[in-house]
Short mmCIF file of C-alpha atoms in Angstrom, two decimals:
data_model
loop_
_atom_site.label_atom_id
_atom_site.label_comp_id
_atom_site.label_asym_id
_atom_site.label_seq_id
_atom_site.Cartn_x
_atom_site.Cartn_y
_atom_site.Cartn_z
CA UNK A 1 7.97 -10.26 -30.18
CA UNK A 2 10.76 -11.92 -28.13
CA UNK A 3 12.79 -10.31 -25.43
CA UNK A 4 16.08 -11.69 -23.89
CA UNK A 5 16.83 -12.40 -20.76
CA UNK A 6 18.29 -8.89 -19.95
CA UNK A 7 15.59 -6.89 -21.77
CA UNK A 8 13.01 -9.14 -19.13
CA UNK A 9 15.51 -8.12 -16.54
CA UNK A 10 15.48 -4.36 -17.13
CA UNK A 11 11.80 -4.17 -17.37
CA UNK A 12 11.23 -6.06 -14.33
CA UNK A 13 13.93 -4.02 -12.08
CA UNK A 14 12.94 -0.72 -13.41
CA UNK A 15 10.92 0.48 -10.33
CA UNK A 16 12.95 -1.62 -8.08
CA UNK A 17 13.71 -0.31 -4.47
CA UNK A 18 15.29 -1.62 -1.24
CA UNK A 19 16.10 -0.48 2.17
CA UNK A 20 18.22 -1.43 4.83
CA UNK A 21 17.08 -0.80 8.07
CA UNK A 22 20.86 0.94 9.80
CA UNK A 23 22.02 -1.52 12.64
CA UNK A 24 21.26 0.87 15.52
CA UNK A 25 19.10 3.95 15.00
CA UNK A 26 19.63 5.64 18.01
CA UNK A 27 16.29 4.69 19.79
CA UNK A 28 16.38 1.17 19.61
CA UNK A 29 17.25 -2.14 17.72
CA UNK A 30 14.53 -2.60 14.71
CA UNK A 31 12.32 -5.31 14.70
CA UNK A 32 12.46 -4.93 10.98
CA UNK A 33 16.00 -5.69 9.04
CA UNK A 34 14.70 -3.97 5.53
CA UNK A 35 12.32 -4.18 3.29
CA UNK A 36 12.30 -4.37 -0.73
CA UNK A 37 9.42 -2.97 -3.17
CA UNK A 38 8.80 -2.98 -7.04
CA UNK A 39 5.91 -2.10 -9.57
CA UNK A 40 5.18 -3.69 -12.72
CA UNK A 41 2.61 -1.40 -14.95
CA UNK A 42 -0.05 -2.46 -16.47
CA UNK A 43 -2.00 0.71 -17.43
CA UNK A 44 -0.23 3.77 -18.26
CA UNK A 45 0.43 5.82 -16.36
CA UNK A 46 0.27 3.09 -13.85
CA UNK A 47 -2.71 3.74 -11.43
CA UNK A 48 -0.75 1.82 -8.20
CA UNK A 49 1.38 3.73 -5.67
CA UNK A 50 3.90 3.00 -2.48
CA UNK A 51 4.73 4.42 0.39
CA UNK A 52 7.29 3.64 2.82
CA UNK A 53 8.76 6.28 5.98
CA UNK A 54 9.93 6.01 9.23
CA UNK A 55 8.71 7.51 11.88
CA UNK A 56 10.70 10.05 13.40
CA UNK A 57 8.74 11.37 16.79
CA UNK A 58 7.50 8.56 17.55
CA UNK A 59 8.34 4.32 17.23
CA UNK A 60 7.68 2.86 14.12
CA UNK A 61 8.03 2.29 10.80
CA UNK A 62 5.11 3.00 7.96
CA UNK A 63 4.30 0.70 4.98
CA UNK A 64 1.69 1.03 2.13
CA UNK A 65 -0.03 -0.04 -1.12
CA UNK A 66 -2.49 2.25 -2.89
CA UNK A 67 -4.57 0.85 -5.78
CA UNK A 68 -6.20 3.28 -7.71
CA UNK A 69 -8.85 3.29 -10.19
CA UNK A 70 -10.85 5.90 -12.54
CA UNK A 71 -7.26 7.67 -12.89
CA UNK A 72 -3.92 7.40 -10.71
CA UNK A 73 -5.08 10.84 -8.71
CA UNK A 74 -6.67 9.51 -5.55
CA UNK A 75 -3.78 7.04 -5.33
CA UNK A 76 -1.24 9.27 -5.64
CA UNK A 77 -2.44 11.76 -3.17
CA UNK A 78 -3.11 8.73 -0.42
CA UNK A 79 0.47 7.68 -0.77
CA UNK A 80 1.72 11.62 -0.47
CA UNK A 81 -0.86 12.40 2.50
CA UNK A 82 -1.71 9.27 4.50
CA UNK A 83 1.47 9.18 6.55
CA UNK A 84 1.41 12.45 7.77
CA UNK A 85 -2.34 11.95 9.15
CA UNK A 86 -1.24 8.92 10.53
CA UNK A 87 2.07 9.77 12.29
CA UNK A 88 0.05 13.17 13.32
CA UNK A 89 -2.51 11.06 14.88
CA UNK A 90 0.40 9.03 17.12
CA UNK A 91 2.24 12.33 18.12
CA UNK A 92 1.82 13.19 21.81
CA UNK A 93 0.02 16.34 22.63
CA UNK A 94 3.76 18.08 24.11
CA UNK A 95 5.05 17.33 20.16
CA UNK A 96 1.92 18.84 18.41
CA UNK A 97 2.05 21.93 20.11
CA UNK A 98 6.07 22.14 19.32
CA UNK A 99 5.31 21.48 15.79
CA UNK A 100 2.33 24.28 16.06
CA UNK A 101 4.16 26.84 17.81
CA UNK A 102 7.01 26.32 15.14
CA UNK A 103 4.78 27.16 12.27
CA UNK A 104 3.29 29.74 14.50
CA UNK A 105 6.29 31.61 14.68
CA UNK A 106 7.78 30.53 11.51
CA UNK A 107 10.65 28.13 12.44
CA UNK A 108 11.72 25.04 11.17
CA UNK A 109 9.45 22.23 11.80
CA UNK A 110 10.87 18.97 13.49
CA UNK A 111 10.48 16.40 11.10
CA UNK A 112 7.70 14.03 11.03
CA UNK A 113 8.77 11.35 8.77
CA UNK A 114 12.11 9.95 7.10
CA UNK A 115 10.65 9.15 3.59
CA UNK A 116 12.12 5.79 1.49
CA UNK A 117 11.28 6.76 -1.81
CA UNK A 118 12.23 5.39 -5.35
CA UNK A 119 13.42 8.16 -7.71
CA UNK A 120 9.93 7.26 -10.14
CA UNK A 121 7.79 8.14 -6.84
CA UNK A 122 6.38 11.44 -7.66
CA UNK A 123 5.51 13.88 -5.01
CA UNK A 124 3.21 16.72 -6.49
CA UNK A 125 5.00 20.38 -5.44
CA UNK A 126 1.62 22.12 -6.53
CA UNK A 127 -0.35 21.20 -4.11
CA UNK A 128 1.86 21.00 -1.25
CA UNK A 129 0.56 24.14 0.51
CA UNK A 130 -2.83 22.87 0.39
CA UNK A 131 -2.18 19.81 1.90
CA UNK A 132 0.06 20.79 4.32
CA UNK A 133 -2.69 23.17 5.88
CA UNK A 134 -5.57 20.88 5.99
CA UNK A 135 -2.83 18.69 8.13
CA UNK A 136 -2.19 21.54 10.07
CA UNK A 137 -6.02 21.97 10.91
CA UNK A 138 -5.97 18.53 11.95
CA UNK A 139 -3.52 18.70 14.42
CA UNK A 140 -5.03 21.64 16.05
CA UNK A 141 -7.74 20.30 16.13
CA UNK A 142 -6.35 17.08 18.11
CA UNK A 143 -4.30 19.97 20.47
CA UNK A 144 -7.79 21.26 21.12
CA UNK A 145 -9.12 18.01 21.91
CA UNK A 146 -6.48 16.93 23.85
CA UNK A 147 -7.42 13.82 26.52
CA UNK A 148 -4.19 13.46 27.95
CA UNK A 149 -4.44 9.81 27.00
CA UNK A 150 -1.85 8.36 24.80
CA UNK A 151 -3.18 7.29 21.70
CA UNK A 152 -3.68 3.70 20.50
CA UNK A 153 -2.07 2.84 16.99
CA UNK A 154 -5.44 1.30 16.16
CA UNK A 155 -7.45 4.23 17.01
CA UNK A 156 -4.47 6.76 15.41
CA UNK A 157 -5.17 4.24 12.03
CA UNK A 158 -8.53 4.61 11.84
CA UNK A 159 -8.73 8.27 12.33
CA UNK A 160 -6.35 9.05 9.97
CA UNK A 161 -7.67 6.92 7.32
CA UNK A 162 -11.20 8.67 8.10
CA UNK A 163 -9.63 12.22 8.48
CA UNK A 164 -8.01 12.60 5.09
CA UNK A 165 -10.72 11.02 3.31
CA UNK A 166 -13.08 14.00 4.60
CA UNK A 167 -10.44 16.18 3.70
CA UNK A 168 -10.18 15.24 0.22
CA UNK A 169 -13.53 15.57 0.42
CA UNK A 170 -13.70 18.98 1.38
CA UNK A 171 -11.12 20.57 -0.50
CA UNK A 172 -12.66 19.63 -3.88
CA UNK A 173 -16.23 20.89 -2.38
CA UNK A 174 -14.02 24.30 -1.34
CA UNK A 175 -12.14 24.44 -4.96
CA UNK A 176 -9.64 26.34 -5.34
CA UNK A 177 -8.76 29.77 -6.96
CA UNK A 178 -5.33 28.57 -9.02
CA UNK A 179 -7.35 26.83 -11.75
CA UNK A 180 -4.97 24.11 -11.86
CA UNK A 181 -5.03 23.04 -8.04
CA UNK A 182 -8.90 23.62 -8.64
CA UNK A 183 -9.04 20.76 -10.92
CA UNK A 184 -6.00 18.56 -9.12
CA UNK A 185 -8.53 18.14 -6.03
CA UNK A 186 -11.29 17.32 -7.98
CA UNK A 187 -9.86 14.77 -9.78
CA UNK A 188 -8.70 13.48 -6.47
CA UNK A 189 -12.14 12.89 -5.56
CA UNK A 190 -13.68 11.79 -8.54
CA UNK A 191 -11.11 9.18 -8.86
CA UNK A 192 -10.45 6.60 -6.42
CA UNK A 193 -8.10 4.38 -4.35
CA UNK A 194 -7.77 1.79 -2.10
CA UNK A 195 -4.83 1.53 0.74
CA UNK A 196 -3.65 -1.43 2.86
CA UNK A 197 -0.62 0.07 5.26
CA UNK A 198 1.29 -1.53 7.61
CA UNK A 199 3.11 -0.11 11.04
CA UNK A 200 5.77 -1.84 12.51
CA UNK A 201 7.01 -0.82 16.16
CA UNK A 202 9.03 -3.55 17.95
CA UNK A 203 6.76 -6.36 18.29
CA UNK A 204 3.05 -4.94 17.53
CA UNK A 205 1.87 -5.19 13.69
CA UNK A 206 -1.07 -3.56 13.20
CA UNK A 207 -2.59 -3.35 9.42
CA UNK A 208 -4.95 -1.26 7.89
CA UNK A 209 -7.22 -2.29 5.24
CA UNK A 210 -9.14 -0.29 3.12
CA UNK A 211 -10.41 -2.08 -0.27
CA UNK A 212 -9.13 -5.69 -1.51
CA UNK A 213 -4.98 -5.21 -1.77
CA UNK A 214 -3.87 -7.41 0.79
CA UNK A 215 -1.34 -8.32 3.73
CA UNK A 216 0.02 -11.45 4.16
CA UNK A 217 2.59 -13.10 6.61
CA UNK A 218 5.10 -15.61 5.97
CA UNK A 219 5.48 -18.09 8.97
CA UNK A 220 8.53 -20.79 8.81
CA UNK A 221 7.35 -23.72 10.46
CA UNK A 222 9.96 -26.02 12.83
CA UNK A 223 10.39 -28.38 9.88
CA UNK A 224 11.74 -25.54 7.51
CA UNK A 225 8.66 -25.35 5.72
CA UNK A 226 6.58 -21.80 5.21
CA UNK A 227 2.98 -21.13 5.34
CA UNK A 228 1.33 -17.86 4.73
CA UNK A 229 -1.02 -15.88 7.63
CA UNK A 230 -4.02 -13.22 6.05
CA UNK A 231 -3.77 -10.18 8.09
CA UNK A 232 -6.31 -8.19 6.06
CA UNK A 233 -10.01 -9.08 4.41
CA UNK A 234 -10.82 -8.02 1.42
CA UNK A 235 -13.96 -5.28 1.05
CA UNK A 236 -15.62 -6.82 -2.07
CA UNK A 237 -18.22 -9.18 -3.10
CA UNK A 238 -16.72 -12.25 -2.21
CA UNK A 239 -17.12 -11.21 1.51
CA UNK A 240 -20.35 -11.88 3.16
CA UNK A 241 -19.57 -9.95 6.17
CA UNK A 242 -18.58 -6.72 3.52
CA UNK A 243 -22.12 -7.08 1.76
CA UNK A 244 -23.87 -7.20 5.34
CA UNK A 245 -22.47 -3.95 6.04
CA UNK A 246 -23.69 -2.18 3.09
CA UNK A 247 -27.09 -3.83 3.84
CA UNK A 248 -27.09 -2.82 7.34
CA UNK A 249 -26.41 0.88 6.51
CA UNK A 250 -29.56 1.14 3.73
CA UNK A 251 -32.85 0.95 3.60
CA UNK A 252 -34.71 -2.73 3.24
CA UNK A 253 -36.16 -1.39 -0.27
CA UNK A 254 -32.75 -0.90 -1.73
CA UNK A 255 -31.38 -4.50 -0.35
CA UNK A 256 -31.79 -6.10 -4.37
CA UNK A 257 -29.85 -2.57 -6.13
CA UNK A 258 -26.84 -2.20 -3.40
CA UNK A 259 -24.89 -4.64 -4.93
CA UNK A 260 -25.67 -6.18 -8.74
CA UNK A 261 -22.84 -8.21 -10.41
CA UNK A 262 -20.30 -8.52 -7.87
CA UNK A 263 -19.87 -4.80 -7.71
CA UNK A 264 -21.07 -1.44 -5.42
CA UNK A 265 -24.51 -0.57 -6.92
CA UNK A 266 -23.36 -2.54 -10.19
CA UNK A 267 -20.55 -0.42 -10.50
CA UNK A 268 -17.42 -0.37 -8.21
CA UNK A 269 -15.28 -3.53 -7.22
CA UNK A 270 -14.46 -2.48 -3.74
CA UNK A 271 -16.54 -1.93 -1.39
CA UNK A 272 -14.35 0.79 0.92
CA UNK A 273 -11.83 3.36 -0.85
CA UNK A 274 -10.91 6.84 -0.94
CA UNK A 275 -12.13 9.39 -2.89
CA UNK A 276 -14.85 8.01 -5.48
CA UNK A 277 -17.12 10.91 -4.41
CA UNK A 278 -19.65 9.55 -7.37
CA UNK A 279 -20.62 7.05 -3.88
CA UNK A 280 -20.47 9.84 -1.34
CA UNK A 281 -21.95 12.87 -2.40
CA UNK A 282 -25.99 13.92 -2.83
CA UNK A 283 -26.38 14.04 -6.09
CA UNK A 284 -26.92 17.88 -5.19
CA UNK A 285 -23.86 18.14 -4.35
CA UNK A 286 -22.62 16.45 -7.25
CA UNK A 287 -24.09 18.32 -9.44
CA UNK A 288 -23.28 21.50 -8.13
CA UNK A 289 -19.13 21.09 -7.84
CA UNK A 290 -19.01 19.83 -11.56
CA UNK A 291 -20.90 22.72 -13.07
CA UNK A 292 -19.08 25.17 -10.66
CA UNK A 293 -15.64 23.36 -11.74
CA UNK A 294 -13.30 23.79 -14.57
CA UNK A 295 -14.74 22.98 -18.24
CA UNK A 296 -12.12 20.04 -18.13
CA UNK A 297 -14.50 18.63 -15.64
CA UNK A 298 -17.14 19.18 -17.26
CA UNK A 299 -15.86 17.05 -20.80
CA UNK A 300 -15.35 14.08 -18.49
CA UNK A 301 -18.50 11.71 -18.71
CA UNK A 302 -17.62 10.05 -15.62
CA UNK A 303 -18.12 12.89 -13.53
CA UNK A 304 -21.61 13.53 -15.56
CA UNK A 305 -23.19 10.62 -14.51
CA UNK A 306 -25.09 9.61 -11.38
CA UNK A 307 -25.00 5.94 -10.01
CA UNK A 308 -28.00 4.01 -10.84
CA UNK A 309 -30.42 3.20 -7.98
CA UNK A 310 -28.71 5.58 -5.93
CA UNK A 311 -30.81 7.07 -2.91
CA UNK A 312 -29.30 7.35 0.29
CA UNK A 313 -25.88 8.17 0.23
CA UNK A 314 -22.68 7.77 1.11
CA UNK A 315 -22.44 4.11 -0.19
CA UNK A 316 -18.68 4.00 0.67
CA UNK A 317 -16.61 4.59 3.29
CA UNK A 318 -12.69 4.55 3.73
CA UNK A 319 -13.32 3.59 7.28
CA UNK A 320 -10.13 0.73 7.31
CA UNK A 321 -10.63 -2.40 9.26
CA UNK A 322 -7.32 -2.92 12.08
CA UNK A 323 -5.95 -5.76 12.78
CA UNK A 324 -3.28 -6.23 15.55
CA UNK A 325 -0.64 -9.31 15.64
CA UNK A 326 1.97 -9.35 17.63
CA UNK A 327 4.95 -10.76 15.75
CA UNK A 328 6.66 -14.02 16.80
CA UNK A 329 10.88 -15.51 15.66
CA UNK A 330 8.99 -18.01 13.36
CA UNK A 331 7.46 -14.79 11.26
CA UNK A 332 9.92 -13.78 8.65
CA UNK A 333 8.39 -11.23 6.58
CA UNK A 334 4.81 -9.66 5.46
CA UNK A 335 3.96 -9.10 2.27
CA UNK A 336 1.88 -5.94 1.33
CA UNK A 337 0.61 -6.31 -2.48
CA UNK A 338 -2.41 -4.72 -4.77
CA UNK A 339 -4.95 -7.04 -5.98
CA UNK A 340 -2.88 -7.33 -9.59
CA UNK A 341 -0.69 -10.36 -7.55
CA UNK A 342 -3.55 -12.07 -6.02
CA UNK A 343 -5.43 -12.50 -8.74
CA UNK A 344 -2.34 -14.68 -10.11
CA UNK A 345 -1.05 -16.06 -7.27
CA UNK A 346 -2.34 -17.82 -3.84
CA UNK A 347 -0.84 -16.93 -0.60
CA UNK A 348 0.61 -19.78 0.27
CA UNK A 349 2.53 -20.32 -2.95
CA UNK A 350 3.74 -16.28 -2.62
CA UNK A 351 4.55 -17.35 1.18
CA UNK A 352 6.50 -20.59 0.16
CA UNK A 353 8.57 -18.26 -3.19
CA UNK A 354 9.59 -15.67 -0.83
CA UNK A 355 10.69 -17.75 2.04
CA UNK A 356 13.07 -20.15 -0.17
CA UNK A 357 14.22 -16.50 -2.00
CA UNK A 358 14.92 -14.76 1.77
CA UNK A 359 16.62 -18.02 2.54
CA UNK A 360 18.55 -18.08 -0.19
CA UNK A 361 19.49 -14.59 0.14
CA UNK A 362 21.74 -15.67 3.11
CA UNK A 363 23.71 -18.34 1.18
CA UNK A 364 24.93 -15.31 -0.74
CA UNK A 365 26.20 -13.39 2.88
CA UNK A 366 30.15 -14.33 3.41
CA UNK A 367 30.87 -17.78 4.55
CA UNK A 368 31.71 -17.09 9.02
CA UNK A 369 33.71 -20.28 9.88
CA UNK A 370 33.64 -18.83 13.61
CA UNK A 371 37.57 -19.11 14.04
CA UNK A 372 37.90 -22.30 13.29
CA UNK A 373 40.85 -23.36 10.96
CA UNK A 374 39.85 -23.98 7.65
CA UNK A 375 41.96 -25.74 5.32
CA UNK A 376 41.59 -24.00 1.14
CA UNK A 377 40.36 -27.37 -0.11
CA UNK A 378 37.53 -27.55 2.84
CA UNK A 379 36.49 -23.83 1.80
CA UNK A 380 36.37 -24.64 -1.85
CA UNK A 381 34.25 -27.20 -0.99
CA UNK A 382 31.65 -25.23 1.25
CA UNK A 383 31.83 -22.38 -1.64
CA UNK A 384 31.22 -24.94 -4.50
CA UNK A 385 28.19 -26.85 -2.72
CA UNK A 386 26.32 -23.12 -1.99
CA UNK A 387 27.13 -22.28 -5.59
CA UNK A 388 25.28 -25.36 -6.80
CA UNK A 389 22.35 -24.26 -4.51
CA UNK A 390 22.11 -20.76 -5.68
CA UNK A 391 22.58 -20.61 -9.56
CA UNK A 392 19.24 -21.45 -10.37
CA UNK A 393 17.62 -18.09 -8.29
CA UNK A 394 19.42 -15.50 -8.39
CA UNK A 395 18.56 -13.32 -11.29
CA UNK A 396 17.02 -10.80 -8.74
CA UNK A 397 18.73 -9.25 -5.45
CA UNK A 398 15.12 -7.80 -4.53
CA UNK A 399 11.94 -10.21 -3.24
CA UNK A 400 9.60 -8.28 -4.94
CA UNK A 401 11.05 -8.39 -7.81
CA UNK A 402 11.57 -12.28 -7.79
CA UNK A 403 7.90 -12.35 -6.66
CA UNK A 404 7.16 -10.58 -9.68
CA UNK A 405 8.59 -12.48 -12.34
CA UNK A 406 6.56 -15.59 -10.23
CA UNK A 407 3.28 -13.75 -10.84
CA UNK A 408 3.67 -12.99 -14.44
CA UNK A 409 6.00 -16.06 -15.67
CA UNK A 410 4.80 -18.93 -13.41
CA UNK A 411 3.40 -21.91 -15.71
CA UNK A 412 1.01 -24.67 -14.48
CA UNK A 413 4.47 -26.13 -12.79
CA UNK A 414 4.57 -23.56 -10.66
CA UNK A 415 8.09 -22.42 -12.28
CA UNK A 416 9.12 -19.48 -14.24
CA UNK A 417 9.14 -20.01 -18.24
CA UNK A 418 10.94 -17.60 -20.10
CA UNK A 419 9.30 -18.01 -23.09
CA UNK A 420 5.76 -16.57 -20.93
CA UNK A 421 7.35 -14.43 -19.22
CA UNK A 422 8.45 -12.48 -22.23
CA UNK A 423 5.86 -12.39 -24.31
CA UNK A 424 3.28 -10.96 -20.74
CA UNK A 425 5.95 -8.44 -20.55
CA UNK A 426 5.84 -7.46 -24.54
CA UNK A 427 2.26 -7.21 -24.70
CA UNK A 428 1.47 -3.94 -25.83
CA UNK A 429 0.15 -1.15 -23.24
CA UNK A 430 -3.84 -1.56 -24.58
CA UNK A 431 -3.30 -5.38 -24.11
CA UNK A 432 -1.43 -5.65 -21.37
CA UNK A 433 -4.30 -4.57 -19.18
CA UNK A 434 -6.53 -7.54 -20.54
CA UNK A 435 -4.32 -10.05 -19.40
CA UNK A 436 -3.33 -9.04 -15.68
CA UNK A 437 -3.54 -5.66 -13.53
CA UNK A 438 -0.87 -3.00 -12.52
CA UNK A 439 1.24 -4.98 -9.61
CA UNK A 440 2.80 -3.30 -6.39
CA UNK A 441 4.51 -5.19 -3.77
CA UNK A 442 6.43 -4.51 -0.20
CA UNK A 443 8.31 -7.68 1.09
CA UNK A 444 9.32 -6.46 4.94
CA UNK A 445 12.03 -9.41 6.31
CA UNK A 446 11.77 -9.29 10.52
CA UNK A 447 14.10 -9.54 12.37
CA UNK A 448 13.69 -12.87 14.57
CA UNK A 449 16.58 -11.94 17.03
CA UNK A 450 15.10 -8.62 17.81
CA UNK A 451 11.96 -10.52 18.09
CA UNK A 452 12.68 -13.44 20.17
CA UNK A 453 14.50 -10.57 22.74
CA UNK A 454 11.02 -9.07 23.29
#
């Protein structure tokens, strides 16, 4: 089954999305000039999600990939909820109690976050209540608690990360008398999800990793050439530090069941993650919410069965590792990305594709000859030598995109074959998923004059 060029096109751009950050937003010039994102589905429903807001009470700008797994639910309720607990967690005391007395006496709330969403990113209306009040008990609790210290972004990360996943937690040990919300939260927690997010203000990067979807940054070296920087680990097998951990945090007797064939008590590829309450809960506790819960519950053998070997829980935490980098003019852009493109792709090769796309994105601005006179003939010739350089690339005005038709198409040249590329992309849905995983990317491009200024 062959597909032309446009039918590749239309598949690939379907989820395509890209924002420019406004010249001057009223606070001060952004470190960040815009950022493009697109998903390519390999189970359906597609179990990734994306995130993007700015923040509006505070500095900042928020950026996230959420890989889920048993089911799209945890994922999907991470990329609705995470924000909030996040940008919550950086408010200063003053602003929480504004926001509190607001609700209190039923004004309008100042908003927390400017949302950049594609039209496909669903927000559920259903449970919207219910989340919105376990935030609210959050932040009252952090008015009670008040230090009078300003909070660091690193701390604000963690907490929220930790916060949300006890609340998701909660709410599905709670239920819920609408028998539909009832069973939303519990397949929230049964199901699971991994998150790396980014937050961007001025010059300090911080990223938070949860799981094994990744952040990477894309350095241009003085001789033009890029190179790629990990700003996140990955909380799997492959990482000796990751299977310490677990050891550390169980008994000696279980050292030889904690982690069997690469996976979480033989089971689970990450090793951190939302939700996935199968690795949290006693199995008391287990047991007790799915005979309590709705007989949908009940019909779903996953939620029936109890780990092997398993003794001392929780075996999984969504506790995210931080790191901090403060950005430099030679880093152009970060790429945030599920595990789907680094199983197919190394970082330095998605460093080296984006940074010769992002360059080439410029040929493409008008040509500025600065006030000099410019004879026709001189301009032809400028227009016709750029045109040479820029034919080949530019099927796609989004990185992500171009990154994505990289990942699927690339053959052992390193260049994209058509003739791949379409039949990857005509595979149907049950075989799709043997050949590569759902794929979610953010490209953010920097802004090296803002930069350099700091």
């Amino acid at each position: 089954f062959y597909l032309t060029p446009p039918q590749v096109n239309s598949i690939l751009k379907a989820n395509e999305y890209s924002f420019k950050v406004p010249e001057f937003d009223g606070k001060n010039v952004s470190s960040v000039l815009g950022f493009d994102s697109n998903q390519l589905p390999a189970n359906a429903p597609i179990e990734d999600r994306r995130s993007a807001a700015t923040c509006l009470q505070t500095r900042g700008m928020l950026l996230g990939v959420f890989d889920g797994h048993a089911g799209c639910a945890c994922a999907q309720a991470v990329s609705e909820r995470l924000f909030y607990y996040i940008a919550v967690s950086l408010l200063p005391h003053e602003t929480l109690l504004e926001i509190e007395n607001a609700v209190e006496s039923g004004r309008a709330l100042l908003p927390i976050l400017q949302w950049h969403k594609h039209p496909n990113d669903y927000f559920s209306k259903e449970a919207s209540k219910l989340y919105f009040n376990s935030l609210r008990t959050y932040w009252q609790e952090l008015i009670d608690l008040n230090t009078g210290e300003t909070t660091d972004v690193r701390e604000a990360l963690i907490n929220a990360f930790k916060r949300l996943d006890n609340d998701i937690s909660l709410e599905a040990q709670v239920g819920d008398p609408n028998s539909f919300l009832n069973y939303l939260v519990l397949r929230v927690a049964f199901s699971g999800a991994t998150a790396c997010v980014a937050h961007v203000d001025g010059v300090d990067l911080h990223i938070a990793n949860t799981g094994d979807s990744r952040a990477m940054l894309g350095v241009q070296e003085e001789d033009g050439s890029w190179s790629a920087v990990s700003l996140s680990y990955d909380h799997n097998a492959q990482n000796e530090n990751e299977v310490e951990r677990v050891k550390m945090e169980h008994p000696k007797s279980e050292e030889k069941s904690l982690v069997k064939q690469d996976r979480l008590l033989g089971l689970l590829m990450p090793f951190r993650a939302f939700g996935d309450v199968k690795f949290k809960w006693s199995i008391e506790l287990q047991k007790r919410v799915v005979e309590s819960g709705p007989d949908q519950l009940n019909d779903n053998e996953y939620t029936k069965f109890i780990p092997p070997n398993y003794y001392t829980p929780p075996y999984l935490t969504a506790e995210p590792e931080v790191i901090h980098h403060k950005l430099r003019p030679q880093d152009k852009f970060l790429v945030l990305a599920t595990d789907g493109l680094w199983e197919t792709m190394h970082r330095q090769d998605v460093a080296r594709i984006v940074g010769e796309y992002l360059t080439g994105v410029h040929h493409q601005q008008p040509i500025a000859v600065g006030g000099y006179k410019v004879t026709l003939g001189q301009m032809h010739g400028l227009l016709t030598e750029r045109r040479a350089r820029i034919s080949s690339v530019f099927e796609d005005q989004n990185a992500a995109t171009h990154l994505i038709r990289h990942a699927v198409g690339n053959n052992e040249f390193g260049t994209v074959d058509h003739e791949r590329l379409s039949k990857m992309l005509s595979l149907p849905e049950e075989l799709a998923r043997m050949y590569r995983d759902d794929i979610t990317i953010i490209v953010v491009q920097f802004n090296s004059h803002v930069i350099g200024a700091y």
